[in-house]
PDB file of C-alpha atoms in Angstrom:
ATOM      1  CA  MET N   1      67.933 -28.752  23.405  1.00 72.00           C
ATOM      2  CA  TYR N   2      68.353 -29.164  26.955  1.00 75.00           C
ATOM      3  CA  GLU N   3      68.004 -31.776  29.414  1.00 82.00           C
ATOM      4  CA  ASP N   4      66.455 -31.464  32.798  1.00 86.00           C
ATOM      5  CA  THR N   5      65.046 -33.509  35.694  1.00 87.00           C
ATOM      6  CA  PRO N   6      61.444 -35.252  35.245  1.00 84.00           C
ATOM      7  CA  LYS N   7      58.504 -33.575  36.466  1.00 82.00           C
ATOM      8  CA  ASN N   8      58.073 -35.880  39.348  1.00 79.00           C
ATOM      9  CA  LYS N   9      59.378 -39.057  41.392  1.00 74.00           C
ATOM     10  CA  THR N  10      57.011 -41.638  39.372  1.00 69.00           C
ATOM     11  CA  SER N  11      58.755 -40.147  36.231  1.00 78.00           C
ATOM     12  CA  ILE N  12      62.214 -41.836  37.042  1.00 83.00           C
ATOM     13  CA  ARG N  13      61.421 -45.436  36.763  1.00 85.00           C
ATOM     14  CA  ASP N  14      62.916 -48.640  35.347  1.00 89.00           C
ATOM     15  CA  ILE N  15      61.075 -51.066  32.921  1.00 89.00           C
ATOM     16  CA  LYS N  16      61.840 -54.180  31.612  1.00 93.00           C
ATOM     17  CA  VAL N  17      61.880 -54.476  27.736  1.00 93.00           C
ATOM     18  CA  SER N  18      61.731 -57.878  25.936  1.00 95.00           C
ATOM     19  CA  ASP N  19      64.619 -59.481  24.475  1.00 97.00           C
ATOM     20  CA  SER N  20      63.485 -58.760  21.020  1.00 97.00           C
ATOM     21  CA  ILE N  21      63.805 -55.146  21.866  1.00 95.00           C
ATOM     22  CA  LEU N  22      67.357 -55.425  23.533  1.00 96.00           C
ATOM     23  CA  ASP N  23      68.533 -57.251  20.437  1.00 97.00           C
ATOM     24  CA  MET N  24      67.221 -54.604  18.074  1.00 97.00           C
ATOM     25  CA  LEU N  25      68.956 -52.013  20.606  1.00 96.00           C
ATOM     26  CA  THR N  26      72.074 -53.657  20.538  1.00 96.00           C
ATOM     27  CA  GLU N  27      72.080 -54.216  16.570  1.00 97.00           C
ATOM     28  CA  TYR N  28      71.471 -50.346  16.311  1.00 96.00           C
ATOM     29  CA  LYS N  29      74.170 -49.572  19.002  1.00 94.00           C
ATOM     30  CA  LYS N  30      76.395 -51.683  16.780  1.00 95.00           C
ATOM     31  CA  TRP N  31      75.752 -49.830  13.868  1.00 95.00           C
ATOM     32  CA  GLN N  32      75.967 -46.596  15.378  1.00 95.00           C
ATOM     33  CA  GLU N  33      79.595 -47.368  16.536  1.00 94.00           C
ATOM     34  CA  GLU N  34      80.576 -48.202  13.174  1.00 94.00           C
ATOM     35  CA  TYR N  35      79.002 -45.189  11.720  1.00 94.00           C
ATOM     36  CA  LYS N  36      80.656 -43.048  14.636  1.00 94.00           C
ATOM     37  CA  GLU N  37      84.194 -44.613  13.385  1.00 94.00           C
ATOM     38  CA  ASN N  38      83.519 -43.239   9.943  1.00 93.00           C
ATOM     39  CA  VAL N  39      82.697 -39.746  11.145  1.00 93.00           C
ATOM     40  CA  GLY N  40      85.478 -39.784  13.308  1.00 93.00           C
ATOM     41  CA  SER N  41      86.517 -36.674  15.189  1.00 94.00           C
ATOM     42  CA  LEU N  42      83.306 -35.032  14.015  1.00 95.00           C
ATOM     43  CA  TRP N  43      81.234 -37.117  16.052  1.00 95.00           C
ATOM     44  CA  GLU N  44      79.630 -35.338  19.124  1.00 94.00           C
ATOM     45  CA  ASP N  45      79.315 -37.947  22.136  1.00 91.00           C
ATOM     46  CA  THR N  46      76.241 -36.922  24.068  1.00 91.00           C
ATOM     47  CA  GLY N  47      75.886 -40.334  25.384  1.00 88.00           C
ATOM     48  CA  LYS N  48      72.271 -40.661  23.750  1.00 89.00           C
ATOM     49  CA  ILE N  49      71.255 -43.723  22.124  1.00 89.00           C
ATOM     50  CA  PHE N  50      68.981 -41.927  19.469  1.00 91.00           C
ATOM     51  CA  THR N  51      70.892 -38.903  17.852  1.00 92.00           C
ATOM     52  CA  ASN N  52      71.486 -36.999  14.910  1.00 92.00           C
ATOM     53  CA  GLU N  53      73.891 -37.803  11.882  1.00 92.00           C
ATOM     54  CA  MET N  54      76.948 -36.434  13.929  1.00 94.00           C
ATOM     55  CA  GLY N  55      75.906 -37.782  17.664  1.00 94.00           C
ATOM     56  CA  GLY N  56      74.403 -34.518  18.960  1.00 93.00           C
ATOM     57  CA  TRP N  57      70.609 -34.237  20.196  1.00 91.00           C
ATOM     58  CA  LEU N  58      67.854 -35.269  18.081  1.00 89.00           C
ATOM     59  CA  ASN N  59      65.440 -32.601  17.957  1.00 88.00           C
ATOM     60  CA  PRO N  60      62.018 -34.074  18.968  1.00 85.00           C
ATOM     61  CA  SER N  61      60.461 -32.409  15.561  1.00 89.00           C
ATOM     62  CA  THR N  62      62.808 -34.798  13.597  1.00 90.00           C
ATOM     63  CA  TYR N  63      61.126 -37.704  15.300  1.00 88.00           C
ATOM     64  CA  SER N  64      57.817 -36.264  14.977  1.00 89.00           C
ATOM     65  CA  GLY N  65      58.309 -35.926  11.210  1.00 91.00           C
ATOM     66  CA  TRP N  66      59.774 -39.259  10.767  1.00 92.00           C
ATOM     67  CA  PHE N  67      56.778 -40.869  12.647  1.00 93.00           C
ATOM     68  CA  SER N  68      54.322 -38.783  10.642  1.00 93.00           C
ATOM     69  CA  LYS N  69      55.650 -39.801   7.512  1.00 94.00           C
ATOM     70  CA  PHE N  70      55.563 -43.573   8.202  1.00 95.00           C
ATOM     71  CA  CYS N  71      51.948 -42.955   9.574  1.00 94.00           C
ATOM     72  CA  ARG N  72      50.920 -41.298   6.103  1.00 94.00           C
ATOM     73  CA  LYS N  73      52.871 -44.240   4.071  1.00 96.00           C
ATOM     74  CA  ASN N  74      51.031 -47.006   5.862  1.00 96.00           C
ATOM     75  CA  GLY N  75      47.608 -45.443   5.911  1.00 95.00           C
ATOM     76  CA  PHE N  76      47.494 -44.705   9.461  1.00 92.00           C
ATOM     77  CA  LYS N  77      45.268 -41.414  10.186  1.00 91.00           C
ATOM     78  CA  ASN N  78      45.424 -39.301  13.288  1.00 87.00           C
ATOM     79  CA  VAL N  79      47.995 -41.148  14.735  1.00 90.00           C
ATOM     80  CA  HIS N  80      50.631 -39.422  16.644  1.00 89.00           C
ATOM     81  CA  ALA N  81      53.782 -40.420  18.773  1.00 86.00           C
ATOM     82  CA  HIS N  82      51.493 -40.404  22.145  1.00 88.00           C
ATOM     83  CA  THR N  83      49.277 -42.641  20.616  1.00 91.00           C
ATOM     84  CA  LEU N  84      52.092 -45.415  21.038  1.00 92.00           C
ATOM     85  CA  ARG N  85      51.798 -44.857  24.839  1.00 93.00           C
ATOM     86  CA  HIS N  86      47.870 -45.505  24.863  1.00 94.00           C
ATOM     87  CA  THR N  87      48.195 -48.567  22.364  1.00 93.00           C
ATOM     88  CA  SER N  88      50.829 -50.375  24.771  1.00 95.00           C
ATOM     89  CA  ALA N  89      48.682 -49.710  27.821  1.00 95.00           C
ATOM     90  CA  THR N  90      45.810 -51.097  25.852  1.00 94.00           C
ATOM     91  CA  ILE N  91      47.865 -54.008  24.888  1.00 94.00           C
ATOM     92  CA  MET N  92      48.813 -54.915  28.242  1.00 94.00           C
ATOM     93  CA  LEU N  93      45.522 -54.472  29.721  1.00 94.00           C
ATOM     94  CA  MET N  94      43.752 -56.576  27.020  1.00 91.00           C
ATOM     95  CA  ASN N  95      46.578 -59.236  27.752  1.00 90.00           C
ATOM     96  CA  GLY N  96      45.795 -59.758  31.400  1.00 89.00           C
ATOM     97  CA  VAL N  97      48.730 -57.394  32.703  1.00 93.00           C
ATOM     98  CA  PRO N  98      47.558 -56.216  36.147  1.00 94.00           C
ATOM     99  CA  LEU N  99      46.540 -52.721  36.401  1.00 94.00           C
ATOM    100  CA  ARG N 100      48.944 -51.779  39.136  1.00 95.00           C
ATOM    101  CA  VAL N 101      51.894 -52.775  36.819  1.00 95.00           C
ATOM    102  CA  VAL N 102      50.719 -51.018  33.903  1.00 95.00           C
ATOM    103  CA  SER N 103      50.161 -48.036  36.172  1.00 94.00           C
ATOM    104  CA  GLN N 104      53.885 -48.342  37.191  1.00 91.00           C
ATOM    105  CA  ARG N 105      55.080 -48.582  33.486  1.00 93.00           C
ATOM    106  CA  LEU N 106      53.003 -45.468  32.556  1.00 92.00           C
ATOM    107  CA  GLY N 107      54.388 -43.464  35.601  1.00 89.00           C
ATOM    108  CA  HIS N 108      51.079 -42.775  37.136  1.00 90.00           C
ATOM    109  CA  HIS N 109      51.321 -42.005  40.975  1.00 86.00           C
ATOM    110  CA  ASP N 110      48.184 -43.900  41.572  1.00 90.00           C
ATOM    111  CA  SER N 111      46.595 -46.759  39.787  1.00 94.00           C
ATOM    112  CA  SER N 112      43.248 -45.076  40.082  1.00 95.00           C
ATOM    113  CA  THR N 113      44.671 -42.575  37.139  1.00 94.00           C
ATOM    114  CA  THR N 114      45.184 -45.644  35.267  1.00 94.00           C
ATOM    115  CA  ASN N 115      41.990 -46.922  35.929  1.00 93.00           C
ATOM    116  CA  ASN N 116      40.101 -43.968  35.051  1.00 94.00           C
ATOM    117  CA  ILE N 117      41.717 -43.340  31.842  1.00 94.00           C
ATOM    118  CA  TYR N 118      41.497 -47.105  30.529  1.00 93.00           C
ATOM    119  CA  ALA N 119      38.335 -48.101  32.011  1.00 93.00           C
ATOM    120  CA  HIS N 120      36.667 -48.861  28.889  1.00 91.00           C
ATOM    121  CA  VAL N 121      39.567 -51.252  28.044  1.00 91.00           C
ATOM    122  CA  ILE N 122      39.236 -52.849  31.685  1.00 89.00           C
ATOM    123  CA  ARG N 123      35.539 -53.463  30.941  1.00 89.00           C
ATOM    124  CA  ARG N 124      36.389 -55.295  27.467  1.00 90.00           C
ATOM    125  CA  ALA N 125      39.085 -57.396  29.079  1.00 87.00           C
ATOM    126  CA  ASP N 126      36.407 -58.248  31.960  1.00 87.00           C
ATOM    127  CA  GLU N 127      34.180 -59.376  28.924  1.00 90.00           C
ATOM    128  CA  TYR N 128      36.881 -61.573  27.700  1.00 88.00           C
ATOM    129  CA  ALA N 129      37.383 -63.090  30.920  1.00 87.00           C
ATOM    130  CA  ALA N 130      33.865 -63.841  31.077  1.00 91.00           C
ATOM    131  CA  GLU N 131      33.617 -65.340  28.089  1.00 91.00           C
ATOM    132  CA  ALA N 132      36.665 -67.438  28.330  1.00 89.00           C
ATOM    133  CA  LEU N 133      35.287 -69.025  31.801  1.00 91.00           C
ATOM    134  CA  ASP N 134      32.040 -69.627  29.985  1.00 92.00           C
ATOM    135  CA  LYS N 135      33.846 -71.470  27.166  1.00 92.00           C
ATOM    136  CA  ALA N 136      35.885 -73.404  29.722  1.00 91.00           C
ATOM    137  CA  LEU N 137      32.912 -74.348  31.661  1.00 92.00           C
ATOM    138  CA  PHE N 138      30.206 -75.176  29.380  1.00 92.00           C
ATOM    139  CA  THR N 139      31.738 -76.020  25.871  1.00 85.00           C
ATOM    140  CA  ASP N 140      31.656 -79.734  25.495  1.00 71.00           C
ATOM    141  CA  GLY N 141      35.107 -80.983  26.735  1.00 58.00           C
ATOM    142  CA  GLU N 142      36.833 -78.274  25.123  1.00 56.00           C
ATOM    143  CA  ALA N 143      39.015 -76.086  27.331  1.00 52.00           C
ATOM    144  CA  GLY N 144      39.103 -72.268  26.407  1.00 48.00           C
TER     145      GLY N 144
END
């Protein structure tokens, strides 16, 4: 395992995470600190959040194995870890997050890249927008 610089400037980015995610990470870190105390001097302090049992680097194949097992157990077929990236982008776009924001979170240099990849999602979001406007304007006294 080795650590290197990202492939390009847009790969270096800060993104906001929700309070729920921060709470989960804080809880995990608390558990990890307790575990680290039990392991004592055997703990390898890599400074990473997700580690192996002794604090060392977590091999990517370990994560992939866990994820595959989770997917099989829960009936998800043809789902890979990278699918989560596409799912998050789709969720953001379908919930009205501006294309530029989604593009930045994904690390795309240009919004046109995001637009090309997710054009089908953007079209569907536009259909929802038209339906919402139609409902607001033409439904008897009921706002959408």
